[in-house]
Amino acid sequence: MAFDNIKLEKGMYATEKSFSQVLEELDPSENYRGTPFEGLDAFGRQLKRFDIKVSGPNSDCIQKFFSTTQSAALFHEYVARAVRQGIEQANLLPQIVATTTRIKGMDYRTITSVPSEEDKSLKVVEEGATIPQTEVKTQENLVKLHKRGRMLVASYEAIKFQRIDLFTVTLRQIGAYIAQQQFKDAVDVLINGDGNDNPIETIPIGSTSLRYEDLLSLVNALDPYELNTIIAPPEMMVEMLKLEEFKNPQTGINFQGTGKMGHPLGANFIKSRAVDPDLIIGLDKRCSLEMIVASDVTVDYDKLIDRQLERAAITTIAGFAKIFPDASKALGC
């Protein structure tokens, strides 16, 4: 089926699949290899079909989406994509999440394994002897899922003459807010646990101010896990940068050239106010945290006729669970 013959309707959103997935099934991108439309997905080809320019200095006004009934069906997907772009641009979760699980429903129990020191040692098994076991079981309590989002309220008259690329900036910022809140949810689980009696273990700082020896204590406390990620509030980040061990000329050159801070510990540093001002979190990103997604970015519309307002609820549902509780530790007063 050629992309310009597809009948677009809002009912395409009322399925378990996304609007883009429905379009791809009707109009597979693989059919356009070697054509001028190669590189566009099914949604991009629909924008091309209705000559809707969504970016650049010559982007169209929002009213272009509503020039026909069929082109109006594209507006929902445009909003969702712009919000997802904002989430991706501001998203710090890939730096601390080991794996992402997508579920259908609101009830989910993760699995856990708490190996003893004997389990971790993996002793030699003699011939005919029983192989030691590591128990993997489901957690007692369900993972808490949080619905995060924003209600976008605007009159059609206020936005119809606005350029689409300008409106995209607003939508991306909404996505950034969602990403920041989800990161805060993840940090909260790291510190307070996921409801299964697994709060983080806090190692006290040895004096009134942070010392390099304290950071080494954090490294040792995580053994046998690897300290590859540190989350710290701005106050603690400043304290760490003041340490003599961090005042390496090469570190300064790398920071000025790449914007990334190198340091003796070799871990990835994340600055965030999601962490308490007197706390530093160290973790092994490979096995600390699981993200559970019950719903990706969803856009629900409601028109208030009496006030001539368009309301769009932009939401996502996700939660977090600890995989190996001992793979994250805190350093604090």
mmCIF file of C-alpha atoms in Angstrom:
data_model
loop_
_atom_site.group_PDB
_atom_site.id
_atom_site.type_symbol
_atom_site.label_atom_id
_atom_site.label_comp_id
_atom_site.label_asym_id
_atom_site.label_seq_id
_atom_site.Cartn_x
_atom_site.Cartn_y
_atom_site.Cartn_z
ATOM 1 C CA MET A 1 0.000 0.000 0.000
ATOM 2 C CA ALA A 2 1.466 3.371 -1.042
ATOM 3 C CA PHE A 3 1.882 5.826 1.812
ATOM 4 C CA ASP A 4 -0.331 8.424 0.118
ATOM 5 C CA ASN A 5 -3.292 6.023 0.018
ATOM 6 C CA ILE A 6 -3.401 5.154 3.717
ATOM 7 C CA LYS A 7 -6.520 6.347 5.498
ATOM 8 C CA LEU A 8 -5.502 8.023 8.745
ATOM 9 C CA GLU A 9 -7.907 8.136 11.658
ATOM 10 C CA LYS A 10 -7.747 8.602 15.418
ATOM 11 C CA GLY A 11 -8.855 5.006 15.906
ATOM 12 C CA MET A 12 -5.295 4.002 15.000
ATOM 13 C CA TYR A 13 -4.317 5.170 18.495
ATOM 14 C CA ALA A 14 -6.858 2.890 20.191
ATOM 15 C CA THR A 15 -4.768 -0.280 19.922
ATOM 16 C CA GLU A 16 -2.059 -1.915 22.007
ATOM 17 C CA LYS A 17 0.445 -0.857 19.358
ATOM 18 C CA SER A 18 1.724 2.670 18.948
ATOM 19 C CA PHE A 19 0.555 4.873 16.092
ATOM 20 C CA SER A 20 3.974 4.543 14.442
ATOM 21 C CA GLN A 21 3.864 0.747 14.687
ATOM 22 C CA VAL A 22 0.434 0.686 13.047
ATOM 23 C CA LEU A 23 1.721 2.898 10.241
ATOM 24 C CA GLU A 24 4.811 0.739 9.741
ATOM 25 C CA GLU A 25 2.664 -2.375 9.361
ATOM 26 C CA LEU A 26 0.573 -0.651 6.699
ATOM 27 C CA ASP A 27 3.556 0.989 5.017
ATOM 28 C CA PRO A 28 6.854 -0.848 5.776
ATOM 29 C CA SER A 29 9.978 1.291 5.483
ATOM 30 C CA GLU A 30 11.885 -1.575 3.863
ATOM 31 C CA ASN A 31 9.810 -1.032 0.707
ATOM 32 C CA TYR A 32 11.493 2.337 0.170
ATOM 33 C CA ARG A 33 15.123 1.271 -0.043
ATOM 34 C CA GLY A 34 16.834 2.995 -2.931
ATOM 35 C CA THR A 35 14.053 5.589 -3.256
ATOM 36 C CA PRO A 36 13.961 9.295 -2.319
ATOM 37 C CA PHE A 37 11.965 8.280 0.791
ATOM 38 C CA GLU A 38 14.707 6.038 2.183
ATOM 39 C CA GLY A 39 15.635 7.210 5.672
ATOM 40 C CA LEU A 40 12.096 8.275 6.560
ATOM 41 C CA ASP A 41 9.888 6.121 8.745
ATOM 42 C CA ALA A 42 6.166 5.689 8.081
ATOM 43 C CA PHE A 43 5.293 8.758 10.167
ATOM 44 C CA GLY A 44 7.870 10.866 8.325
ATOM 45 C CA ARG A 45 6.373 9.814 5.006
ATOM 46 C CA GLN A 46 2.938 10.927 6.201
ATOM 47 C CA LEU A 47 4.357 14.341 7.083
ATOM 48 C CA LYS A 48 5.797 14.423 3.570
ATOM 49 C CA ARG A 49 2.436 13.403 2.137
ATOM 50 C CA PHE A 50 0.660 16.375 3.698
ATOM 51 C CA ASP A 51 3.676 18.671 3.202
ATOM 52 C CA ILE A 52 4.014 19.404 6.939
ATOM 53 C CA LYS A 53 7.424 20.808 7.863
ATOM 54 C CA VAL A 54 8.053 20.329 11.589
ATOM 55 C CA SER A 55 11.550 21.799 11.924
ATOM 56 C CA GLY A 56 13.858 24.422 10.511
ATOM 57 C CA PRO A 57 13.362 28.107 9.704
ATOM 58 C CA ASN A 58 10.630 27.250 7.211
ATOM 59 C CA SER A 59 8.590 25.066 9.559
ATOM 60 C CA ASP A 60 4.839 25.338 9.170
ATOM 61 C CA CYS A 61 2.331 26.717 11.640
ATOM 62 C CA ILE A 62 0.479 24.273 13.866
ATOM 63 C CA GLN A 63 -2.752 24.841 11.952
ATOM 64 C CA LYS A 64 -1.184 22.928 9.038
ATOM 65 C CA PHE A 65 -1.828 19.710 10.972
ATOM 66 C CA PHE A 66 -5.546 20.513 11.006
ATOM 67 C CA SER A 67 -5.943 21.368 7.328
ATOM 68 C CA THR A 68 -7.637 17.988 6.750
ATOM 69 C CA THR A 69 -9.247 15.370 8.962
ATOM 70 C CA GLN A 70 -6.559 12.835 8.094
ATOM 71 C CA SER A 71 -3.591 15.128 8.701
ATOM 72 C CA ALA A 72 -5.085 16.063 12.096
ATOM 73 C CA ALA A 73 -4.561 12.442 13.165
ATOM 74 C CA LEU A 74 -0.798 13.033 12.929
ATOM 75 C CA PHE A 75 -0.786 15.700 15.641
ATOM 76 C CA HIS A 76 -1.014 13.226 18.545
ATOM 77 C CA GLU A 77 2.064 11.353 17.339
ATOM 78 C CA TYR A 78 3.966 14.588 16.714
ATOM 79 C CA VAL A 79 3.374 15.666 20.335
ATOM 80 C CA ALA A 80 4.419 12.266 21.710
ATOM 81 C CA ARG A 81 7.606 12.248 19.625
ATOM 82 C CA ALA A 82 8.582 15.761 20.672
ATOM 83 C CA VAL A 83 8.111 14.849 24.350
ATOM 84 C CA ARG A 84 10.160 11.668 23.876
ATOM 85 C CA GLN A 85 12.944 13.746 22.332
ATOM 86 C CA GLY A 86 12.969 15.918 25.445
ATOM 87 C CA ILE A 87 13.129 12.843 27.675
ATOM 88 C CA GLU A 88 16.023 11.395 25.681
ATOM 89 C CA GLN A 89 17.986 14.658 25.721
ATOM 90 C CA ALA A 90 17.703 15.068 29.508
ATOM 91 C CA ASN A 91 17.687 11.389 30.430
ATOM 92 C CA LEU A 92 20.316 10.304 32.974
ATOM 93 C CA LEU A 93 18.689 6.933 33.640
ATOM 94 C CA PRO A 94 20.786 4.975 31.087
ATOM 95 C CA GLN A 95 23.796 5.868 33.234
ATOM 96 C CA ILE A 96 22.409 4.111 36.338
ATOM 97 C CA VAL A 97 19.872 1.527 35.083
ATOM 98 C CA ALA A 98 21.114 -1.988 34.338
ATOM 99 C CA THR A 99 18.036 -3.200 32.457
ATOM 100 C CA THR A 100 14.547 -2.052 31.454
ATOM 101 C CA THR A 101 11.490 -4.297 31.684
ATOM 102 C CA ARG A 102 8.284 -3.408 29.836
ATOM 103 C CA ILE A 103 5.062 -4.773 31.272
ATOM 104 C CA LYS A 104 1.368 -4.778 30.446
ATOM 105 C CA GLY A 105 -0.534 -3.930 33.590
ATOM 106 C CA MET A 106 0.228 -2.288 36.917
ATOM 107 C CA ASP A 107 1.374 -5.267 39.020
ATOM 108 C CA TYR A 108 4.975 -6.440 38.870
ATOM 109 C CA ARG A 109 7.301 -8.343 41.170
ATOM 110 C CA THR A 110 10.961 -8.339 40.326
ATOM 111 C CA ILE A 111 13.435 -11.096 41.125
ATOM 112 C CA THR A 112 16.321 -10.921 43.539
ATOM 113 C CA SER A 113 19.314 -12.910 44.644
ATOM 114 C CA VAL A 114 21.314 -12.149 47.768
ATOM 115 C CA PRO A 115 24.425 -14.326 47.517
ATOM 116 C CA SER A 116 26.386 -15.026 50.671
ATOM 117 C CA GLU A 117 30.150 -14.654 50.856
ATOM 118 C CA GLU A 118 30.406 -18.406 50.286
ATOM 119 C CA ASP A 119 28.244 -18.110 47.158
ATOM 120 C CA LYS A 120 30.487 -15.375 45.778
ATOM 121 C CA SER A 121 33.663 -17.401 46.287
ATOM 122 C CA LEU A 122 32.718 -20.143 43.759
ATOM 123 C CA LYS A 123 34.797 -22.840 45.407
ATOM 124 C CA VAL A 124 36.203 -25.806 43.522
ATOM 125 C CA VAL A 125 33.655 -28.623 43.205
ATOM 126 C CA GLU A 126 35.142 -32.059 43.744
ATOM 127 C CA GLU A 127 34.139 -34.940 41.502
ATOM 128 C CA GLY A 128 30.763 -36.313 42.538
ATOM 129 C CA ALA A 129 30.148 -33.476 44.990
ATOM 130 C CA THR A 130 27.021 -31.324 45.024
ATOM 131 C CA ILE A 131 27.295 -28.078 43.084
ATOM 132 C CA PRO A 132 26.600 -25.063 45.333
ATOM 133 C CA GLN A 133 23.331 -23.275 44.623
ATOM 134 C CA THR A 134 22.443 -19.618 44.265
ATOM 135 C CA GLU A 135 18.795 -18.928 44.999
ATOM 136 C CA VAL A 136 16.858 -16.562 42.747
ATOM 137 C CA LYS A 137 13.373 -15.662 43.963
ATOM 138 C CA THR A 138 10.639 -13.104 43.419
ATOM 139 C CA GLN A 139 10.395 -10.184 45.796
ATOM 140 C CA GLU A 140 7.670 -10.159 48.417
ATOM 141 C CA ASN A 141 6.236 -6.741 47.541
ATOM 142 C CA LEU A 142 5.131 -5.241 44.236
ATOM 143 C CA VAL A 143 7.206 -2.566 42.542
ATOM 144 C CA LYS A 144 5.712 0.885 43.044
ATOM 145 C CA LEU A 145 4.869 2.464 39.699
ATOM 146 C CA HIS A 146 4.572 6.226 39.351
ATOM 147 C CA LYS A 147 2.540 8.088 36.769
ATOM 148 C CA ARG A 148 4.438 11.215 35.758
ATOM 149 C CA GLY A 149 3.334 13.860 33.318
ATOM 150 C CA ARG A 150 1.987 17.294 32.556
ATOM 151 C CA MET A 151 -1.327 18.724 31.432
ATOM 152 C CA LEU A 152 -0.805 21.043 28.476
ATOM 153 C CA VAL A 153 -3.646 23.573 28.261
ATOM 154 C CA ALA A 154 -3.917 26.093 25.427
ATOM 155 C CA SER A 155 -6.594 27.642 23.272
ATOM 156 C CA TYR A 156 -6.438 26.735 19.612
ATOM 157 C CA GLU A 157 -6.337 30.440 18.760
ATOM 158 C CA ALA A 158 -3.216 30.857 20.898
ATOM 159 C CA ILE A 159 -1.196 28.161 19.151
ATOM 160 C CA LYS A 160 -2.570 27.732 15.643
ATOM 161 C CA PHE A 161 -0.347 30.460 14.168
ATOM 162 C CA GLN A 162 2.759 29.423 16.118
ATOM 163 C CA ARG A 163 5.571 27.708 14.258
ATOM 164 C CA ILE A 164 5.782 23.985 14.862
ATOM 165 C CA ASP A 165 9.492 24.090 15.733
ATOM 166 C CA LEU A 166 8.806 26.675 18.458
ATOM 167 C CA PHE A 167 6.022 24.521 19.898
ATOM 168 C CA THR A 168 8.427 21.572 19.801
ATOM 169 C CA VAL A 169 10.735 23.396 22.223
ATOM 170 C CA THR A 170 7.896 23.588 24.764
ATOM 171 C CA LEU A 171 7.075 19.906 24.332
ATOM 172 C CA ARG A 172 10.718 18.903 24.712
ATOM 173 C CA GLN A 173 10.881 20.826 27.973
ATOM 174 C CA ILE A 174 7.900 18.845 29.254
ATOM 175 C CA GLY A 175 9.840 15.710 28.355
ATOM 176 C CA ALA A 176 12.858 17.034 30.263
ATOM 177 C CA TYR A 177 10.691 17.571 33.366
ATOM 178 C CA ILE A 178 9.454 13.979 33.143
ATOM 179 C CA ALA A 179 13.024 12.665 32.773
ATOM 180 C CA GLN A 180 14.194 14.648 35.800
ATOM 181 C CA GLN A 181 11.355 13.343 37.951
ATOM 182 C CA GLN A 182 11.956 9.748 36.879
ATOM 183 C CA PHE A 183 15.624 10.109 37.786
ATOM 184 C CA LYS A 184 14.542 11.383 41.193
ATOM 185 C CA ASP A 185 12.306 8.308 41.569
ATOM 186 C CA ALA A 186 15.270 6.065 40.731
ATOM 187 C CA VAL A 187 17.526 7.765 43.290
ATOM 188 C CA ASP A 188 14.789 7.458 45.917
ATOM 189 C CA VAL A 189 14.697 3.682 45.347
ATOM 190 C CA LEU A 190 18.483 3.480 45.597
ATOM 191 C CA ILE A 191 18.414 5.292 48.951
ATOM 192 C CA ASN A 192 15.198 4.079 50.587
ATOM 193 C CA GLY A 193 14.729 0.756 48.815
ATOM 194 C CA ASP A 194 11.900 -0.560 46.659
ATOM 195 C CA GLY A 195 9.637 -1.634 49.523
ATOM 196 C CA ASN A 196 11.351 -4.964 50.139
ATOM 197 C CA ASP A 197 13.398 -3.968 53.197
ATOM 198 C CA ASN A 198 16.498 -3.064 51.183
ATOM 199 C CA PRO A 199 17.515 0.543 51.958
ATOM 200 C CA ILE A 200 21.020 1.609 51.065
ATOM 201 C CA GLU A 201 23.874 1.062 53.520
ATOM 202 C CA THR A 202 25.498 4.366 54.472
ATOM 203 C CA ILE A 203 29.207 4.565 55.250
ATOM 204 C CA PRO A 204 29.965 7.482 57.593
ATOM 205 C CA ILE A 205 32.453 10.142 56.551
ATOM 206 C CA GLY A 206 35.470 9.899 58.825
ATOM 207 C CA SER A 207 35.716 13.612 59.655
ATOM 208 C CA THR A 208 33.823 16.878 59.378
ATOM 209 C CA SER A 209 34.807 17.289 55.719
ATOM 210 C CA LEU A 210 35.109 14.893 52.811
ATOM 211 C CA ARG A 211 38.497 13.227 52.342
ATOM 212 C CA TYR A 212 39.902 11.084 49.575
ATOM 213 C CA GLU A 213 40.161 8.253 52.089
ATOM 214 C CA ASP A 214 36.369 8.365 52.453
ATOM 215 C CA LEU A 215 35.951 7.762 48.729
ATOM 216 C CA LEU A 216 38.352 4.834 48.937
ATOM 217 C CA SER A 217 36.217 3.431 51.763
ATOM 218 C CA LEU A 218 33.236 3.613 49.415
ATOM 219 C CA VAL A 219 35.190 1.678 46.782
ATOM 220 C CA ASN A 220 36.101 -1.024 49.288
ATOM 221 C CA ALA A 221 32.562 -1.254 50.684
ATOM 222 C CA LEU A 222 31.202 -2.130 47.239
ATOM 223 C CA ASP A 223 33.562 -5.076 46.778
ATOM 224 C CA PRO A 224 33.127 -7.429 44.912
ATOM 225 C CA TYR A 225 31.081 -4.999 42.836
ATOM 226 C CA GLU A 226 32.728 -2.225 40.848
ATOM 227 C CA LEU A 227 32.357 1.460 41.611
ATOM 228 C CA ASN A 228 31.651 2.780 38.117
ATOM 229 C CA THR A 229 29.023 5.457 38.858
ATOM 230 C CA ILE A 230 28.828 8.179 41.499
ATOM 231 C CA ILE A 231 25.752 10.365 42.033
ATOM 232 C CA ALA A 232 26.397 13.478 44.086
ATOM 233 C CA PRO A 233 24.604 16.758 44.816
ATOM 234 C CA PRO A 234 26.324 19.998 43.728
ATOM 235 C CA GLU A 235 27.590 20.640 47.273
ATOM 236 C CA MET A 236 29.380 17.301 47.478
ATOM 237 C CA MET A 237 30.613 17.590 43.901
ATOM 238 C CA VAL A 238 32.397 20.819 44.840
ATOM 239 C CA GLU A 239 33.937 19.124 47.879
ATOM 240 C CA MET A 240 35.288 16.318 45.710
ATOM 241 C CA LEU A 241 36.747 18.708 43.142
ATOM 242 C CA LYS A 242 38.619 20.496 45.936
ATOM 243 C CA LEU A 243 40.503 17.331 46.886
ATOM 244 C CA GLU A 244 44.194 17.364 45.946
ATOM 245 C CA GLU A 245 43.870 13.999 44.207
ATOM 246 C CA PHE A 246 41.454 15.569 41.732
ATOM 247 C CA LYS A 247 43.686 18.546 40.939
ATOM 248 C CA ASN A 248 45.466 16.841 38.087
ATOM 249 C CA PRO A 249 46.493 19.112 35.163
ATOM 250 C CA GLN A 250 45.448 16.437 32.672
ATOM 251 C CA THR A 251 42.033 16.265 34.345
ATOM 252 C CA GLY A 252 41.554 19.979 33.730
ATOM 253 C CA ILE A 253 42.517 19.640 30.071
ATOM 254 C CA ASN A 254 40.086 16.753 29.580
ATOM 255 C CA PHE A 255 37.269 18.650 31.318
ATOM 256 C CA GLN A 256 37.779 21.741 29.160
ATOM 257 C CA GLY A 257 37.963 19.675 25.985
ATOM 258 C CA THR A 258 35.147 17.186 26.548
ATOM 259 C CA GLY A 259 33.074 18.535 29.436
ATOM 260 C CA LYS A 260 33.584 15.211 31.221
ATOM 261 C CA MET A 261 35.415 15.049 34.501
ATOM 262 C CA GLY A 262 38.194 12.501 34.769
ATOM 263 C CA HIS A 263 39.419 11.511 38.217
ATOM 264 C CA PRO A 264 41.473 8.919 40.086
ATOM 265 C CA LEU A 265 38.473 6.691 40.830
ATOM 266 C CA GLY A 266 37.634 6.119 37.172
ATOM 267 C CA ALA A 267 33.860 6.277 37.766
ATOM 268 C CA ASN A 268 31.223 8.234 35.880
ATOM 269 C CA PHE A 269 30.138 11.288 37.886
ATOM 270 C CA ILE A 270 26.521 12.481 37.845
ATOM 271 C CA LYS A 271 25.606 15.780 39.501
ATOM 272 C CA SER A 272 22.011 15.849 40.705
ATOM 273 C CA ARG A 273 19.946 17.510 43.420
ATOM 274 C CA ALA A 274 17.923 14.310 43.640
ATOM 275 C CA VAL A 275 20.522 13.270 46.237
ATOM 276 C CA ASP A 276 20.546 14.794 49.733
ATOM 277 C CA PRO A 277 23.138 17.590 50.170
ATOM 278 C CA ASP A 278 25.261 15.542 52.606
ATOM 279 C CA LEU A 279 25.188 12.237 50.698
ATOM 280 C CA ILE A 280 27.137 10.564 47.899
ATOM 281 C CA ILE A 281 25.844 7.419 46.178
ATOM 282 C CA GLY A 282 28.234 4.940 44.623
ATOM 283 C CA LEU A 283 26.986 2.012 42.568
ATOM 284 C CA ASP A 284 27.780 -0.652 40.048
ATOM 285 C CA LYS A 285 25.605 0.418 37.147
ATOM 286 C CA ARG A 286 25.698 -3.068 35.645
ATOM 287 C CA CYS A 287 23.604 -4.732 38.349
ATOM 288 C CA SER A 288 22.045 -2.183 40.714
ATOM 289 C CA LEU A 289 18.754 -1.026 39.295
ATOM 290 C CA GLU A 290 15.907 -2.272 37.114
ATOM 291 C CA MET A 291 13.495 0.120 35.423
ATOM 292 C CA ILE A 292 9.931 -1.104 34.903
ATOM 293 C CA VAL A 293 7.885 0.668 32.222
ATOM 294 C CA ALA A 294 4.124 0.136 32.199
ATOM 295 C CA SER A 295 3.392 2.893 29.686
ATOM 296 C CA ASP A 296 5.586 4.919 27.370
ATOM 297 C CA VAL A 297 4.746 8.525 26.573
ATOM 298 C CA THR A 298 0.976 8.733 26.124
ATOM 299 C CA VAL A 299 -0.955 11.753 24.880
ATOM 300 C CA ASP A 300 -4.661 12.017 25.727
ATOM 301 C CA TYR A 301 -6.728 14.891 24.392
ATOM 302 C CA ASP A 302 -9.826 16.557 25.758
ATOM 303 C CA LYS A 303 -11.550 19.602 24.289
ATOM 304 C CA LEU A 304 -13.499 21.902 26.580
ATOM 305 C CA ILE A 305 -16.110 23.334 24.227
ATOM 306 C CA ASP A 306 -17.412 26.033 26.559
ATOM 307 C CA ARG A 307 -13.972 27.595 27.010
ATOM 308 C CA GLN A 308 -12.580 26.689 23.586
ATOM 309 C CA LEU A 309 -9.559 25.071 25.206
ATOM 310 C CA GLU A 310 -7.542 22.088 24.096
ATOM 311 C CA ARG A 311 -6.090 19.982 26.907
ATOM 312 C CA ALA A 312 -3.426 17.357 26.359
ATOM 313 C CA ALA A 313 -2.410 15.030 29.176
ATOM 314 C CA ILE A 314 1.146 13.857 28.516
ATOM 315 C CA THR A 315 2.001 10.965 30.825
ATOM 316 C CA THR A 316 4.252 7.980 31.333
ATOM 317 C CA ILE A 317 4.159 5.205 33.957
ATOM 318 C CA ALA A 318 7.348 3.668 35.335
ATOM 319 C CA GLY A 319 8.972 2.388 38.507
ATOM 320 C CA PHE A 320 12.288 1.066 39.774
ATOM 321 C CA ALA A 321 13.520 -1.947 41.702
ATOM 322 C CA LYS A 322 16.838 -3.039 43.132
ATOM 323 C CA ILE A 323 18.443 -6.087 41.539
ATOM 324 C CA PHE A 324 21.421 -6.598 43.866
ATOM 325 C CA PRO A 325 20.986 -4.323 46.905
ATOM 326 C CA ASP A 326 24.680 -4.574 47.837
ATOM 327 C CA ALA A 327 25.686 -3.142 44.444
ATOM 328 C CA SER A 328 24.979 0.382 45.721
ATOM 329 C CA LYS A 329 26.325 2.132 48.811
ATOM 330 C CA ALA A 330 26.143 5.647 50.206
ATOM 331 C CA LEU A 331 28.754 7.879 51.773
ATOM 332 C CA GLY A 332 27.423 10.475 54.173
ATOM 333 C CA CYS A 333 27.611 12.324 57.451
#
